[in-house]
Short mmCIF file of C-alpha atoms in Angstrom, two decimals:
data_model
loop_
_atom_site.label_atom_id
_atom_site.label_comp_id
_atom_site.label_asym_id
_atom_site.label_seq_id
_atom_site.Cartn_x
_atom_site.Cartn_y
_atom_site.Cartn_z
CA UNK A 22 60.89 32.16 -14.85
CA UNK A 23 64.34 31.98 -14.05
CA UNK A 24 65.36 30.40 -17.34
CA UNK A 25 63.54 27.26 -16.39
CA UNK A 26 60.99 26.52 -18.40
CA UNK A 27 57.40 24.21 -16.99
CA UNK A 28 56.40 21.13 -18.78
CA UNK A 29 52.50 20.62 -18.55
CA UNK A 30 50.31 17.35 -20.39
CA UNK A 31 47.14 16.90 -21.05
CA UNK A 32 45.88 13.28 -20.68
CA UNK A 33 42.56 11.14 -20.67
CA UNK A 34 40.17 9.05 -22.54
CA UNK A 35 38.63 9.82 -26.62
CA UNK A 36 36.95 12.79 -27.11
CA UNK A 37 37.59 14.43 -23.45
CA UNK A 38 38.17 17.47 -24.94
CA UNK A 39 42.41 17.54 -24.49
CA UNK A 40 42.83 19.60 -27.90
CA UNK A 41 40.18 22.47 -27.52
CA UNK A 42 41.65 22.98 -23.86
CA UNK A 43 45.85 22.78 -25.14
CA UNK A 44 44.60 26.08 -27.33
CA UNK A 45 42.36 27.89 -24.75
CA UNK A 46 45.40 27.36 -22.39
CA UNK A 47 48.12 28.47 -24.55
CA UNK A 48 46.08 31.32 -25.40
CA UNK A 49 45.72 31.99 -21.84
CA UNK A 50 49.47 32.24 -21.23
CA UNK A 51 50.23 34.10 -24.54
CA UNK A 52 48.16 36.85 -23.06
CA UNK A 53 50.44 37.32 -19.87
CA UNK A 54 53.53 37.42 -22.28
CA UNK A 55 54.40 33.71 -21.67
CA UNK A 56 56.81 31.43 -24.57
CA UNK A 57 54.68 28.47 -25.41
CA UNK A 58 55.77 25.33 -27.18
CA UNK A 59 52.59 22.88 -28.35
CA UNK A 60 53.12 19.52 -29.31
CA UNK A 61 51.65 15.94 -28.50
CA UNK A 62 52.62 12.75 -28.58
CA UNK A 63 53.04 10.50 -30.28
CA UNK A 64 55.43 12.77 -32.49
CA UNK A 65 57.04 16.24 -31.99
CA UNK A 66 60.14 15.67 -33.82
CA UNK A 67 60.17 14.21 -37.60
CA UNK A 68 61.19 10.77 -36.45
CA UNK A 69 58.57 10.75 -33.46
CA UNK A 70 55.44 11.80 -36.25
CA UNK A 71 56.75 8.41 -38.77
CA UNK A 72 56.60 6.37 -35.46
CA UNK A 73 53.20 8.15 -34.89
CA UNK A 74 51.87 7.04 -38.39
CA UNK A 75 52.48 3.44 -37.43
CA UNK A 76 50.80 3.52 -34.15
CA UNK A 77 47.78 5.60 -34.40
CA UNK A 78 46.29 5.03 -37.79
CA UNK A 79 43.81 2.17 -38.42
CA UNK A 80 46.44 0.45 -40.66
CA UNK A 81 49.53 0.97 -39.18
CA UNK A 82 50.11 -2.74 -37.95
CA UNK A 83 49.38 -5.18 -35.51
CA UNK A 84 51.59 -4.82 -32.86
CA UNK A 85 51.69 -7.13 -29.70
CA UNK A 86 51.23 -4.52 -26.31
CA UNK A 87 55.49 -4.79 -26.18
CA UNK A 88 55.84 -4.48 -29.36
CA UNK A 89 53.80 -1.02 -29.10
CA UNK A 90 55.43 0.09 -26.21
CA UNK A 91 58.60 0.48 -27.21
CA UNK A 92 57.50 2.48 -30.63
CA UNK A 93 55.63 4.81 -28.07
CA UNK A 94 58.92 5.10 -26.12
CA UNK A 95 61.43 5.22 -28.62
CA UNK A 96 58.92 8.22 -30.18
CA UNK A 97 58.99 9.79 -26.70
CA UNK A 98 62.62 9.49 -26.12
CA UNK A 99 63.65 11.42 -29.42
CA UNK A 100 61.01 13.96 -28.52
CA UNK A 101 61.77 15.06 -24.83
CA UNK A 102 65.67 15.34 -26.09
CA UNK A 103 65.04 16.95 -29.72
CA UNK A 104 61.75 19.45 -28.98
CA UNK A 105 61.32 19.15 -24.78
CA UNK A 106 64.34 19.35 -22.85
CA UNK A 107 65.52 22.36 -25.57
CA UNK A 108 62.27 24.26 -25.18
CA UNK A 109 62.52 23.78 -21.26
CA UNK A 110 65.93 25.25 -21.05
CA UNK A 111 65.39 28.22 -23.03
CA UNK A 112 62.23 28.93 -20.62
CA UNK A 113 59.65 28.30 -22.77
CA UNK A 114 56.41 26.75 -21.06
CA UNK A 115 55.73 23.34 -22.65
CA UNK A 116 52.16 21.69 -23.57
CA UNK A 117 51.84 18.40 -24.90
CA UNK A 118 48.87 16.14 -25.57
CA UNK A 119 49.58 13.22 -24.07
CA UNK A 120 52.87 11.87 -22.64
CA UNK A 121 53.84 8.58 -20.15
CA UNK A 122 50.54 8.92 -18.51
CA UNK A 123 48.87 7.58 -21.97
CA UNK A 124 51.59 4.66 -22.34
CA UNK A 125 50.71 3.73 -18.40
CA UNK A 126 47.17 3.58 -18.92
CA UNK A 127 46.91 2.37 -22.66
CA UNK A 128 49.24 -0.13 -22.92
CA UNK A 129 48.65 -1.22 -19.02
CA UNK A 130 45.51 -0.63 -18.25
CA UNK A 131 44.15 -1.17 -21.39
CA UNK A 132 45.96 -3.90 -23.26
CA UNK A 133 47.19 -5.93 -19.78
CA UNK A 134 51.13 -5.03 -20.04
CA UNK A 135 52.80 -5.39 -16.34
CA UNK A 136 53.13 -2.06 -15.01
CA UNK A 137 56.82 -2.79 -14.06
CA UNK A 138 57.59 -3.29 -17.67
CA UNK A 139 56.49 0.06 -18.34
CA UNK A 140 57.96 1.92 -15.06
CA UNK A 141 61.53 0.30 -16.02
CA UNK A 142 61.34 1.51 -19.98
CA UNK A 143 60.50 5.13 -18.31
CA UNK A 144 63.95 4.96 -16.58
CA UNK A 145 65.68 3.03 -19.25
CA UNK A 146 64.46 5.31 -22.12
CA UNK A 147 63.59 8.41 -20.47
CA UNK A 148 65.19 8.94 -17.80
CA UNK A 149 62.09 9.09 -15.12
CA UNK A 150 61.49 12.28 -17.10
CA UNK A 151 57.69 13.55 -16.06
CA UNK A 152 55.69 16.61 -16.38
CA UNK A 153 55.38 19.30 -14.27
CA UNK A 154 51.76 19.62 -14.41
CA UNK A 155 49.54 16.99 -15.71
CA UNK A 156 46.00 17.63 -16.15
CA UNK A 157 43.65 14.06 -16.54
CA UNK A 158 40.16 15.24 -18.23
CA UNK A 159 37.82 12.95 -16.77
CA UNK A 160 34.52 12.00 -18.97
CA UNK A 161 31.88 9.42 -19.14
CA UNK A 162 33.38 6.58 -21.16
CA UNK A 163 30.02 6.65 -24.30
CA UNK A 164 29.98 10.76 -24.00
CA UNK A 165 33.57 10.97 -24.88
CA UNK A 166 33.52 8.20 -27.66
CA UNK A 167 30.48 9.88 -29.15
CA UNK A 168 32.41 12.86 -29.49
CA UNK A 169 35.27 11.03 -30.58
CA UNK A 170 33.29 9.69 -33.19
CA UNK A 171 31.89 12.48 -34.64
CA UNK A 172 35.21 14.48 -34.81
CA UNK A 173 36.53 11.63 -37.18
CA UNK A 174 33.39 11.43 -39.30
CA UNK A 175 35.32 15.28 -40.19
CA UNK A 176 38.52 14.19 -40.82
CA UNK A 177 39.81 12.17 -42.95
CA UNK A 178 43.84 11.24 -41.27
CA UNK A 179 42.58 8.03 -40.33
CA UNK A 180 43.65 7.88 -37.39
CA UNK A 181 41.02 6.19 -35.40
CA UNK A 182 42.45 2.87 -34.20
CA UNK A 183 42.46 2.96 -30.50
CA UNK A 184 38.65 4.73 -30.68
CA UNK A 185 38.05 1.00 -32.52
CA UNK A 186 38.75 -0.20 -29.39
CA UNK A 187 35.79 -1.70 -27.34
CA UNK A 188 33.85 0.39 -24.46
CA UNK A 189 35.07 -1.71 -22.50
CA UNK A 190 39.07 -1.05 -23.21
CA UNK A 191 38.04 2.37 -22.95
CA UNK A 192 36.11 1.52 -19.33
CA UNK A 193 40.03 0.51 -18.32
CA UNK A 194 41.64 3.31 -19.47
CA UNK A 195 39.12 5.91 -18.20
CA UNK A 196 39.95 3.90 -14.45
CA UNK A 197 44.02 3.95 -15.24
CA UNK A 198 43.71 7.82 -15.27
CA UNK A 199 42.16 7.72 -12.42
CA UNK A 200 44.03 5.34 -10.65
CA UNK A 201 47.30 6.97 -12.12
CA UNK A 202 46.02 10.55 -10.41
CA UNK A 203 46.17 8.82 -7.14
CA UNK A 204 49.62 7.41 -7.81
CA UNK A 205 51.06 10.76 -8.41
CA UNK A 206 48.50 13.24 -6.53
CA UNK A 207 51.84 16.43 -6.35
CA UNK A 208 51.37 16.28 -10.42
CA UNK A 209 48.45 15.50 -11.60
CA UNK A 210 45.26 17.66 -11.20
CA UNK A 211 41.22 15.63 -12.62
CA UNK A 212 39.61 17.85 -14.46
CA UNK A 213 35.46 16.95 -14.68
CA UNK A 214 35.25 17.28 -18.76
CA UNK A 215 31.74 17.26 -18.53
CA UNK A 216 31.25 20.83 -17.80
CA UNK A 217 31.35 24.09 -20.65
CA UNK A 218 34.29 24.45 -22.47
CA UNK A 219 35.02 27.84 -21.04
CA UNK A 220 34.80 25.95 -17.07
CA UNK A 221 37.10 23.63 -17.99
CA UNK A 222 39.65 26.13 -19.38
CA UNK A 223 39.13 28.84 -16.73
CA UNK A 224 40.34 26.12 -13.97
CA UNK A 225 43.00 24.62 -15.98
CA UNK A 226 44.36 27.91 -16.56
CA UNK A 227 43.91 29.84 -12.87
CA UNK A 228 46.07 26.54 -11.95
CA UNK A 229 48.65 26.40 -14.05
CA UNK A 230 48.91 30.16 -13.88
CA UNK A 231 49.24 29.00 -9.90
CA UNK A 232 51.83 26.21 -10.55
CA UNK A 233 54.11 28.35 -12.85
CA UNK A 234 54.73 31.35 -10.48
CA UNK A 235 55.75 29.39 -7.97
CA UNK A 236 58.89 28.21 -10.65
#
């Protein structure tokens, strides 16, 4: 790889299936003798998982859509130059769930923030650092919060409060993928979630497989 490493995300809606697929692709490239880094967001870094604790669990606070935007970011920004940026440069092939994608189509989509708003915090916080590779699982808006749901009745981390959102918040944000796929069609790749596991996998990895050697 040159010594440069590939940053890929996993994005979309509750219960599309983003975790299964992050270990059936790492898998994938630990089996052709690949470095792989997994992480998600929010968190990464110690600071990034307290901001994470406010933001995702049922009782973490009720934060206006600004408010929640720049915990997301100031998360983000301590993990790209703490866990990313580090990883990259020593070659290592990065996969996080969920990255700017989620902020653009949560906090915009979703909750109404301008889209400006967000697009100058990604240059004021970040940089205008993006992914390599971005996969968007796409999934019928009930399917995926059914499965959403019955993953949490296992768990017990509480963290649950954007699946307490309404169907239709989660109509929005299934559209903001979508819309955001168009916006940025050389890095992102839709992925139809409602198809076997091992389908789902066996594309995602034949194209980042595709996207890497070409480094």
């Amino acid at each position: 790889m040159s010594g440069r490493g590939f940053f890929i995300t996993l994005e979309g809606g509750e219960g599309t299936g983003k975790s299964t697929q992050i270990k059936l692709l790492a898998d994938s490239l630990l089996r052709n003798n690949r470095e792989v880094v997994i992480t998600r967001e929010p968190g990464g870094t110690p600071e990034a998982e307290s901001i994470r604790n406010l933001l995702v669990h049922r009782d973490g606070g009720r934060w206006t859509p600004v408010a929640e935007t720049l915990l997301f970011f100031a998360a983000r920004q301590m993990h790209i130059e703490n866990l990313i940026k580090p990883s990259l440069t020593q070659g290592k092939i990065v996969i996080s769930d969920r990255f700017t994608d989620s902020t653009r189509a949560y906090q915009s989509y979703g909750h109404g923030l301008e889209p400006d708003l967000i697009e100058s915090l990604v240059q004021l916080s970040i940089g205008g650092f993006e992914p390599d590779l971005t996969f968007i699982l796409d999934l019928d808006v009930s399917l995926g919060l059914a499965r959403a749901g019955q993953r949490l009745s296992q768990s017990e981390t509480g963290e649950d409060r954007f699946e307490q959102m309404d169907q239709a918040f989660h109509e929005r944000l299934r559209q903001g993928f979508l819309d955001i796929a168009r916006r940025y069609p050389d890095r992102c790749v839709v992925m139809d979630a409602n198809r076997t596991i091992e389908a789902v996998a066996a594309d995602i990895s034949r194209i980042a497989q595709e996207r890497i050697a070409h480094v």
